[in-house]
Every structure is written in structure tokens, then in C-alpha cells.
Amino acid sequence: MAVDEKVNTPLLDELEKGPWPSFVKEIKKAQSVGPMATDLLGQLELSYEDKIGHWKHGGIVGVLGYGGGVIGRYSDVPDKFPHVAHFHTLRVNMPSGWFYSTEALRTLCDIWDRHGSGLTNMHGSTGDIIFLGTRTEELEPCFAELTQAGFDLGGSGSCVRTPSACVGPARCEWACYDTLKMCYEITMAYQDELHRPPFPYKFKFKFSGCPNDCVASIARADLSVIGTWKDEIQQDDEAVRQYAAEGLDIQRDVVERCPTRCMSWDGEKLTIENRECVRCMHCINVMPKALSPGKERGATLLIGAKAPIVQGALLSSVLIPFVPEDELLETIKELTDRVWDFWDEYGMNRERVGELIQRVGMANFLDAIGLDPTPEMITAPRDNPYIFFREEEGEEEESEA
């Protein structure tokens, strides 16, 4: 229903100024859907005036049979803004790679217009479709319509969060494995863990098809699956020369920017010492018509990333340097089961896997999950290895020789 009533928001109006997008402008558009957007603006303006947030914890609220997927939120000034007295958020599991038909998007919007504020976040850092703002009594009817349309709720709380993947082979020639299929298979395999929180804290899977890591798995995922290759970079010498003829400074823009200095250019021939390559993708990104990932493709599995919540931010550490594509699904499942068994036993409340590894040490963690250490697991070679050797061991080996 249309809402004629407007709210005076001089502080929020400042956020509409300038060339950048404004969430205030978008909320104002949603006022045509119903009164929730108007009261939301009013409460947010009050928060800016008072310099405190006026939301209080939503307690346990959700849909029947699910322990996650709904984030409860209530106003602490419901008498002033009754239409946002309840303002719950639903996380809806998105399709792999965020591919939608127009019909699917219209269906989602129509459902939300009927049951909520009309405000969405496509997509948040979680990856989910975010439905912002509805009342408790609308949760079950909204969920029923979503499931009838083929959608399910995503993860929230101490559970497997909604797995996400880059567009992979659907749109990207660099994909070293099928990220979309892998994301779907893992989502289906861990439905219980996604919908009924069983862990000390959240656990995220993210699938990137190549080392460009377009879903930022290395910075966000507890288990990062990043596509890579084992053999040599595929190289078209004629295309390299064509880049040079068209003005690309290969020495400056490619060779000198290689992090391991594994390339050389004599003006005619680009030589790559592939044994020194760390798969950073820089040369391939600069010369995509001349270079491409090798033919022996798969993925690297990494563990322990997180954003700076509770403790500081962490980047993933390598667990398995290379898994062939045809072995990837079973390897991920087996590795995940081992990690979860150890985490369930020894993880503290609200402790991510990466923080657990920091606390017990990588050597103990590897021993617990049954993996042998490899050189790729070293964060800084020759500086801070996880495995140390005593001098007498080296002396004994020399005397035996």
C-alpha cells in the first residue's frame, strides 16, 4: 500500500549528497511498499541524534525446524516507531555464482513485498540474499512461499554459513575446476549443519576458480578452495610478441612485477621458470591472449581465514597444496570431517577454526587431523616454520652419511 506520510530526517538527508550511492535514497524508495521503511528512517534519524543504536537483540526467533536463517531484531522504542517494533532479517540461500533469471528476481521481490519491508541486500558479505525487516508472524508465511518457489534459507549463527562461489566456468576461462557444481554439492551435503547450528562458531566454505580469488576466500573462508594448476603455464609466443608490438612494456609491466622473478624477456621470447611460479596470475591477467593456466588443473585447500571479529583478521593457511579436480569433492568432505571432529572437541565458544589453530599451534592441528606438513604450509620461508629440527638430529644424519 502507498504511504503518504513522510518523516523529517535532516541528518540522514546529508547521506544522499555526493556522487556515491546512498542507502538512505534506497530506503526512501521503499516507502511506497509499506510503512516499515518510513519508521525505519525515523528510528535511524533518532539514532543519529542520540548517538546510540535503538535496536535490541532479537532473542531466538525463526521458522519451524530451523535453528538459523533468521536474525531477530526488535526496536527499543516501539512506541515511537510501531512499524519496526519487529524488524527481523531473513538470509536466503542464493544460487551458485549468483545467477538469476528475471522471473526468479521478480518472484523474490514479490514475496518480500507481501511479507516484509521490501528492502533487500543483494548481496551482503555473507553472500546470501538478505531480506531486511519483517514481523515475527510473517516469518512462516514468507518461508512457505520461498520454499514453494524453490528457495531455502541460508546459514546464520554457529553453523555452516551459506557456501558461495565465483562464476567459475560459466563465464570465466581461468576457472581450474567447476566452482558452481562444487558449491552446490557442498551446500546439499551439509544441510543439517547449515540449518541447525552445531558448532562452537560459524564455518564458511568459499570456492574460487583461480588464484584471482574473486570471492575473497583467502580472507573470509574457514575452508578456502582456490583453483590452480600443477603443470606449466600455457604460452603462445606469437601472441606475446603481438602484445609487445601493440605497445605493452613486457619487461616493466610483466617481468619486473613477477613476485618471484621467474620470468625473463629478451625482446623476442618470454621465458618462464615454472618451478619458481607461485600462481599469482599477474602475467596471465596482463596478457590473457598469450598466457593461460596449465592443463593439469585442480585446487589448493586452505584453512582458517576470518574477518576481525572477536580477535583480529586472519588469512588462510595452506593445508593441501594441490588436489586434482576429479578428487576434489571427496577430499573436501573427508578433510572437513576431520577438521570438524577436532574443532568440536577442542574449540572454545565463539572460536573460529583459524583461532583454534593459533591457540594450539599448526603442528598439533596437523597431527590431530592426520596431515603431514609440507613446505607450502610455511607462512614465511626460513623465518617462522611450523616444524623445527634440533641441531643434534642434523649432526646424527651427517655422521651416518
Coordinates of C-alpha atoms in Angstrom, one line a residue:
M1 CA 0.0 0.0 0.0
A2 CA 1.2 3.5 -0.7
V3 CA 2.3 5.6 2.2
D4 CA 1.9 9.4 2.1
E5 CA 3.3 10.1 5.5
K6 CA 6.9 11.3 5.4
V7 CA 9.4 11.7 8.2
N8 CA 11.7 14.6 8.8
T9 CA 15.3 13.3 8.5
P10 CA 17.8 16.2 8.2
L11 CA 20.8 14.2 9.3
L12 CA 20.1 11.2 7.0
D13 CA 19.4 13.7 4.2
E14 CA 23.1 14.6 4.3
L15 CA 23.9 11.0 3.3
E16 CA 22.1 11.5 0.0
K17 CA 24.6 14.2 -1.1
G18 CA 27.6 13.5 -3.3
P19 CA 28.2 11.2 -6.2
W20 CA 28.2 7.9 -4.4
P21 CA 25.2 5.5 -3.9
S22 CA 23.1 6.2 -0.8
F23 CA 21.2 3.6 1.3
V24 CA 19.0 6.5 2.5
K25 CA 17.8 7.1 -1.0
E26 CA 17.0 3.5 -1.4
I27 CA 15.1 3.2 1.8
K28 CA 13.0 6.3 0.8
K29 CA 12.1 4.5 -2.4
A30 CA 10.8 1.5 -0.3
Q31 CA 8.3 3.8 1.4
S32 CA 5.9 3.0 -1.5
V33 CA 5.8 -0.6 -0.4
G34 CA 4.6 -0.1 3.1
P35 CA 5.1 1.8 6.4
M36 CA 8.1 -0.1 7.7
A37 CA 10.6 2.0 5.6
T38 CA 9.2 5.2 6.9
D39 CA 9.5 4.1 10.6
L40 CA 13.0 2.7 9.8
L41 CA 14.1 6.1 8.6
G42 CA 12.6 7.7 11.7
Q43 CA 14.4 5.4 14.1
L44 CA 17.7 5.7 12.2
E45 CA 17.4 9.5 12.4
L46 CA 16.8 9.2 16.1
S47 CA 19.9 7.0 16.4
Y48 CA 22.0 9.7 14.7
E49 CA 20.6 12.3 17.1
D50 CA 21.1 10.2 20.2
K51 CA 24.4 8.7 19.0
I52 CA 23.3 5.2 20.1
G53 CA 21.7 2.4 18.2
H54 CA 18.0 1.7 19.0
W55 CA 17.9 -2.0 18.1
K56 CA 17.9 -4.6 20.8
H57 CA 18.7 -8.3 20.5
G58 CA 16.0 -10.3 18.8
G59 CA 16.4 -13.4 21.0
I60 CA 15.5 -16.8 19.5
V61 CA 13.2 -16.3 16.5
G62 CA 13.0 -18.4 13.4
V63 CA 11.0 -20.9 11.3
L64 CA 9.9 -24.3 12.4
G65 CA 12.7 -26.9 12.3
Y66 CA 15.5 -24.4 11.6
G67 CA 18.0 -23.1 14.1
G68 CA 19.4 -20.5 11.7
G69 CA 18.5 -18.3 8.7
V70 CA 16.6 -15.7 10.6
I71 CA 18.3 -12.8 12.6
G72 CA 16.0 -11.5 15.2
R73 CA 15.8 -7.7 15.7
Y74 CA 13.4 -5.5 17.8
S75 CA 13.2 -1.8 18.3
D76 CA 13.8 -0.4 21.8
V77 CA 11.5 2.5 21.0
P78 CA 8.4 0.6 19.6
D79 CA 6.0 3.2 20.9
K80 CA 7.6 5.8 18.6
F81 CA 8.1 3.6 15.6
P82 CA 5.5 0.8 15.8
H83 CA 6.0 -0.5 12.3
V84 CA 9.6 -1.5 13.1
A85 CA 8.8 -2.9 16.6
H86 CA 9.8 -6.2 14.9
F87 CA 12.4 -5.9 12.1
H88 CA 13.8 -9.4 11.6
T89 CA 16.2 -10.3 8.8
L90 CA 16.0 -13.4 6.6
R91 CA 19.0 -14.9 4.9
V92 CA 18.0 -16.7 1.7
N93 CA 20.4 -19.2 0.1
M94 CA 21.5 -17.7 -3.3
P95 CA 22.1 -19.8 -6.4
S96 CA 25.7 -20.7 -7.1
G97 CA 27.6 -17.9 -8.8
W98 CA 24.7 -15.5 -8.1
F99 CA 23.0 -16.4 -11.4
Y100 CA 19.3 -15.4 -11.6
S101 CA 16.6 -15.3 -14.2
T102 CA 14.5 -12.1 -14.3
E103 CA 11.5 -14.3 -13.3
A104 CA 13.3 -15.5 -10.2
L105 CA 14.2 -12.0 -9.1
R106 CA 10.6 -10.8 -9.6
T107 CA 9.4 -13.8 -7.6
L108 CA 11.7 -12.9 -4.7
C109 CA 10.7 -9.3 -4.7
D110 CA 7.0 -10.1 -4.9
I111 CA 7.3 -12.4 -1.9
W112 CA 9.1 -9.8 0.1
D113 CA 6.8 -7.0 -0.7
R114 CA 3.9 -9.2 0.6
H115 CA 5.6 -10.2 3.8
G116 CA 8.3 -7.6 4.7
S117 CA 9.6 -4.1 4.2
G118 CA 10.6 -4.5 0.6
L119 CA 14.2 -3.8 1.5
T120 CA 16.8 -6.2 0.2
N121 CA 20.6 -6.5 0.2
M122 CA 21.8 -8.2 -3.0
H123 CA 24.3 -9.4 -1.7
G124 CA 25.9 -8.9 1.7
S125 CA 29.3 -10.1 2.8
T126 CA 27.6 -13.4 3.7
G127 CA 26.8 -14.0 0.1
D128 CA 23.1 -14.6 0.9
I129 CA 20.1 -12.8 -0.5
I130 CA 19.2 -10.5 2.5
F131 CA 15.6 -9.7 3.3
L132 CA 15.7 -6.8 5.7
G133 CA 12.8 -6.3 8.1
T134 CA 9.7 -8.3 8.8
R135 CA 7.4 -9.1 11.8
T136 CA 7.5 -12.4 13.7
E137 CA 4.1 -13.5 12.4
E138 CA 5.2 -13.1 8.8
L139 CA 8.2 -15.4 9.1
E140 CA 6.4 -18.7 8.5
P141 CA 4.2 -17.4 5.6
C142 CA 7.3 -15.9 3.9
F143 CA 9.3 -19.1 4.3
A144 CA 6.4 -21.1 2.9
E145 CA 6.3 -19.0 -0.2
L146 CA 10.1 -19.1 -0.6
T147 CA 10.3 -22.9 -0.4
Q148 CA 7.4 -23.2 -2.9
A149 CA 9.4 -21.0 -5.3
G150 CA 12.4 -23.3 -4.9
F151 CA 14.4 -21.2 -2.4
D152 CA 15.7 -22.1 1.0
L153 CA 17.1 -20.2 4.0
G154 CA 20.9 -19.7 4.3
G155 CA 23.0 -20.0 7.4
S156 CA 23.3 -17.8 10.5
G157 CA 24.6 -18.4 13.9
S158 CA 27.2 -21.1 14.9
C159 CA 26.6 -23.2 11.8
V160 CA 27.9 -23.8 8.3
R161 CA 27.3 -20.5 6.6
T162 CA 25.9 -20.4 3.1
P163 CA 28.6 -21.6 0.8
S164 CA 29.5 -19.2 -2.1
A165 CA 31.4 -19.5 -5.3
C166 CA 32.6 -17.3 -8.2
V167 CA 31.0 -17.6 -11.6
G168 CA 33.6 -20.2 -12.5
P169 CA 33.4 -22.0 -15.9
A170 CA 30.1 -20.4 -16.6
R171 CA 31.7 -17.1 -17.5
C172 CA 35.4 -17.3 -16.8
E173 CA 38.1 -19.0 -18.9
W174 CA 40.6 -19.1 -16.0
A175 CA 38.4 -21.5 -13.8
C176 CA 40.5 -24.5 -12.9
Y177 CA 37.5 -26.5 -11.6
D178 CA 33.7 -26.3 -11.6
T179 CA 33.1 -23.9 -8.7
L180 CA 29.3 -23.8 -9.3
K181 CA 29.0 -27.6 -9.1
M182 CA 31.3 -27.8 -6.0
C183 CA 29.3 -25.1 -4.2
Y184 CA 26.0 -26.9 -4.9
E185 CA 27.4 -30.3 -3.9
I186 CA 28.7 -29.0 -0.6
T187 CA 25.5 -27.0 0.1
M188 CA 23.5 -30.1 -0.4
A189 CA 25.9 -32.4 1.6
Y190 CA 25.8 -30.2 4.7
Q191 CA 22.1 -29.2 5.0
D192 CA 21.8 -30.3 8.7
E193 CA 25.0 -28.3 9.6
L194 CA 23.7 -25.3 7.7
H195 CA 20.2 -25.1 9.2
R196 CA 20.8 -26.4 12.7
P197 CA 23.8 -24.8 14.4
P198 CA 26.1 -27.5 15.9
F199 CA 29.5 -25.8 16.2
P200 CA 31.5 -23.5 18.6
Y201 CA 31.1 -20.8 16.0
K202 CA 30.5 -20.2 12.3
F203 CA 32.2 -22.2 9.5
K204 CA 32.4 -20.8 5.9
F205 CA 33.2 -22.5 2.6
K206 CA 34.1 -20.4 -0.4
F207 CA 35.0 -21.6 -3.8
S208 CA 37.3 -19.6 -6.2
G209 CA 38.0 -21.0 -9.6
C210 CA 41.5 -19.5 -9.9
P211 CA 44.1 -17.6 -7.8
N212 CA 42.4 -14.3 -8.7
D213 CA 40.1 -15.4 -5.8
C214 CA 37.1 -13.3 -6.9
V215 CA 35.1 -14.4 -3.7
A216 CA 37.9 -13.4 -1.4
S217 CA 38.0 -16.9 0.1
I218 CA 41.6 -16.5 1.4
A219 CA 40.4 -13.6 3.6
R220 CA 37.0 -14.8 4.6
A221 CA 36.6 -18.6 4.5
D222 CA 37.4 -21.2 7.1
L223 CA 37.9 -23.6 4.2
S224 CA 39.1 -21.9 1.1
V225 CA 39.1 -23.8 -2.2
I226 CA 41.2 -21.9 -4.7
G227 CA 41.7 -23.3 -8.3
T228 CA 45.2 -23.7 -9.5
W229 CA 47.3 -25.8 -11.9
K230 CA 50.2 -28.2 -11.4
D231 CA 52.0 -28.1 -14.8
E232 CA 53.4 -25.2 -16.8
I233 CA 51.6 -22.0 -17.8
Q234 CA 50.3 -22.4 -21.4
Q235 CA 52.1 -19.9 -23.6
D236 CA 51.5 -18.5 -27.1
D237 CA 54.8 -16.9 -28.2
E238 CA 53.3 -15.2 -31.2
A239 CA 50.6 -13.6 -29.0
V240 CA 53.3 -12.4 -26.6
R241 CA 55.1 -10.7 -29.5
Q242 CA 51.8 -9.2 -30.6
Y243 CA 51.4 -7.6 -27.2
A244 CA 54.8 -6.1 -27.4
A245 CA 54.2 -4.8 -30.9
E246 CA 51.0 -3.1 -29.7
G247 CA 52.9 -1.2 -27.0
L248 CA 52.9 -3.4 -23.9
D249 CA 56.2 -3.0 -22.0
I250 CA 56.6 -6.6 -21.1
Q251 CA 59.9 -6.1 -19.2
R252 CA 58.4 -3.4 -16.9
D253 CA 54.7 -4.4 -16.7
V254 CA 55.1 -8.2 -16.6
V255 CA 58.7 -9.4 -15.8
E256 CA 59.6 -6.9 -13.2
R257 CA 56.2 -7.2 -11.4
C258 CA 56.5 -11.0 -11.1
P259 CA 56.8 -11.6 -7.3
T260 CA 59.3 -14.5 -7.7
R261 CA 61.2 -13.0 -10.7
C262 CA 60.6 -16.3 -12.5
M263 CA 60.3 -14.6 -16.0
S264 CA 62.7 -13.0 -18.4
W265 CA 62.2 -11.2 -21.7
D266 CA 64.9 -10.7 -24.4
G267 CA 62.7 -8.6 -26.7
E268 CA 61.6 -11.6 -28.7
K269 CA 61.0 -14.5 -26.3
L270 CA 59.3 -14.6 -22.9
T271 CA 60.9 -17.4 -20.8
I272 CA 59.1 -18.6 -17.6
E273 CA 60.8 -20.7 -15.0
N274 CA 57.6 -22.5 -14.0
R275 CA 59.2 -24.2 -11.0
E276 CA 59.5 -20.8 -9.3
C277 CA 56.0 -19.7 -10.2
V278 CA 53.6 -19.1 -7.3
R279 CA 50.5 -18.9 -9.5
C280 CA 49.8 -15.2 -8.7
M281 CA 48.0 -14.7 -12.1
H282 CA 49.6 -11.3 -12.7
C283 CA 51.2 -12.2 -16.1
I284 CA 48.0 -14.0 -17.2
N285 CA 45.8 -11.1 -16.2
V286 CA 48.1 -8.7 -18.2
M287 CA 48.4 -10.9 -21.3
P288 CA 45.2 -13.1 -21.3
K289 CA 45.5 -13.8 -25.1
A290 CA 49.1 -15.1 -24.7
L291 CA 49.1 -16.9 -21.3
S292 CA 46.7 -19.1 -19.6
P293 CA 46.6 -21.6 -16.7
G294 CA 48.2 -25.0 -17.3
K295 CA 46.2 -28.1 -18.3
E296 CA 46.7 -30.2 -15.1
R297 CA 44.1 -28.4 -13.1
G298 CA 42.6 -28.7 -9.6
A299 CA 42.6 -26.6 -6.4
T300 CA 44.5 -25.7 -3.3
L301 CA 42.7 -26.2 0.0
L302 CA 43.4 -23.6 2.7
I303 CA 42.2 -23.3 6.3
G304 CA 41.5 -20.6 8.9
A305 CA 40.6 -17.2 7.4
K306 CA 38.3 -14.8 9.2
A307 CA 37.3 -11.1 9.4
P308 CA 38.4 -9.0 12.5
I309 CA 35.6 -10.1 14.9
V310 CA 36.4 -11.3 18.5
Q311 CA 40.1 -11.4 17.5
G312 CA 42.0 -9.9 14.6
A313 CA 41.7 -10.8 10.9
L314 CA 43.4 -13.9 9.6
L315 CA 44.3 -15.1 6.1
S316 CA 44.0 -18.8 5.2
S317 CA 47.0 -21.1 5.6
V318 CA 47.6 -23.9 3.0
L319 CA 46.5 -27.4 4.1
I320 CA 46.7 -29.3 0.8
P321 CA 48.8 -27.7 -1.9
F322 CA 47.1 -29.5 -4.8
V323 CA 44.1 -31.7 -5.3
P324 CA 43.1 -32.9 -8.9
E325 CA 39.7 -31.7 -9.9
D326 CA 38.2 -35.2 -10.1
E327 CA 39.3 -35.9 -6.5
L328 CA 38.2 -32.5 -5.1
L329 CA 34.7 -33.3 -3.7
E330 CA 35.7 -36.4 -1.8
T331 CA 38.8 -34.7 -0.5
I332 CA 36.9 -31.7 0.8
K333 CA 34.4 -33.9 2.6
E334 CA 37.0 -36.1 4.2
L335 CA 39.1 -33.1 5.3
T336 CA 36.0 -31.2 6.6
D337 CA 35.0 -34.2 8.7
R338 CA 38.5 -34.4 10.3
V339 CA 38.6 -30.6 11.0
W340 CA 35.1 -30.6 12.5
D341 CA 35.9 -33.5 14.8
F342 CA 38.9 -31.7 16.2
W343 CA 37.1 -28.3 16.4
D344 CA 34.0 -29.8 18.1
E345 CA 36.2 -31.4 20.7
Y346 CA 38.7 -28.5 21.5
G347 CA 37.2 -25.3 20.1
M348 CA 36.0 -22.7 22.6
N349 CA 32.8 -20.8 22.4
R350 CA 32.9 -18.3 19.5
E351 CA 36.3 -19.5 18.4
R352 CA 36.8 -19.9 14.7
V353 CA 39.0 -22.7 13.3
G354 CA 41.8 -20.2 12.5
E355 CA 41.8 -19.0 16.1
L356 CA 41.9 -22.6 17.3
I357 CA 45.0 -23.3 15.1
Q358 CA 46.6 -20.2 16.5
R359 CA 46.0 -21.3 20.1
V360 CA 47.1 -25.0 19.7
G361 CA 49.7 -24.5 17.0
M362 CA 49.7 -25.7 13.4
A363 CA 51.9 -28.7 14.2
N364 CA 49.4 -30.0 16.8
F365 CA 46.5 -29.3 14.5
L366 CA 48.1 -31.1 11.5
D367 CA 48.8 -34.1 13.8
A368 CA 45.2 -34.1 15.1
I369 CA 43.7 -34.2 11.6
G370 CA 46.2 -36.7 10.2
L371 CA 48.1 -34.5 7.7
D372 CA 51.8 -34.4 7.1
P373 CA 53.5 -30.9 7.0
T374 CA 54.6 -29.7 3.6
P375 CA 56.8 -26.7 2.6
E376 CA 53.7 -24.9 1.3
M377 CA 52.3 -24.6 4.8
I378 CA 55.2 -22.2 5.9
T379 CA 53.9 -18.7 6.2
A380 CA 57.3 -17.1 5.8
P381 CA 60.0 -19.4 4.5
R382 CA 63.2 -19.7 6.7
D383 CA 61.6 -17.3 9.2
N384 CA 58.8 -18.9 11.1
P385 CA 58.3 -22.5 10.2
Y386 CA 55.8 -24.7 12.0
I387 CA 58.2 -27.6 12.2
F388 CA 61.6 -27.2 13.9
F389 CA 64.6 -29.5 13.9
R390 CA 67.1 -29.9 16.7
E391 CA 70.8 -29.5 15.8
E392 CA 71.7 -33.0 17.1
E393 CA 69.3 -34.5 14.5
G394 CA 71.2 -32.9 11.7
E395 CA 74.6 -33.9 13.1
E396 CA 73.4 -37.5 13.5
E397 CA 72.3 -37.6 9.9
E398 CA 75.7 -36.2 8.7
S399 CA 77.7 -38.8 10.8
E400 CA 75.5 -41.7 9.4
A401 CA 76.2 -40.4 5.8

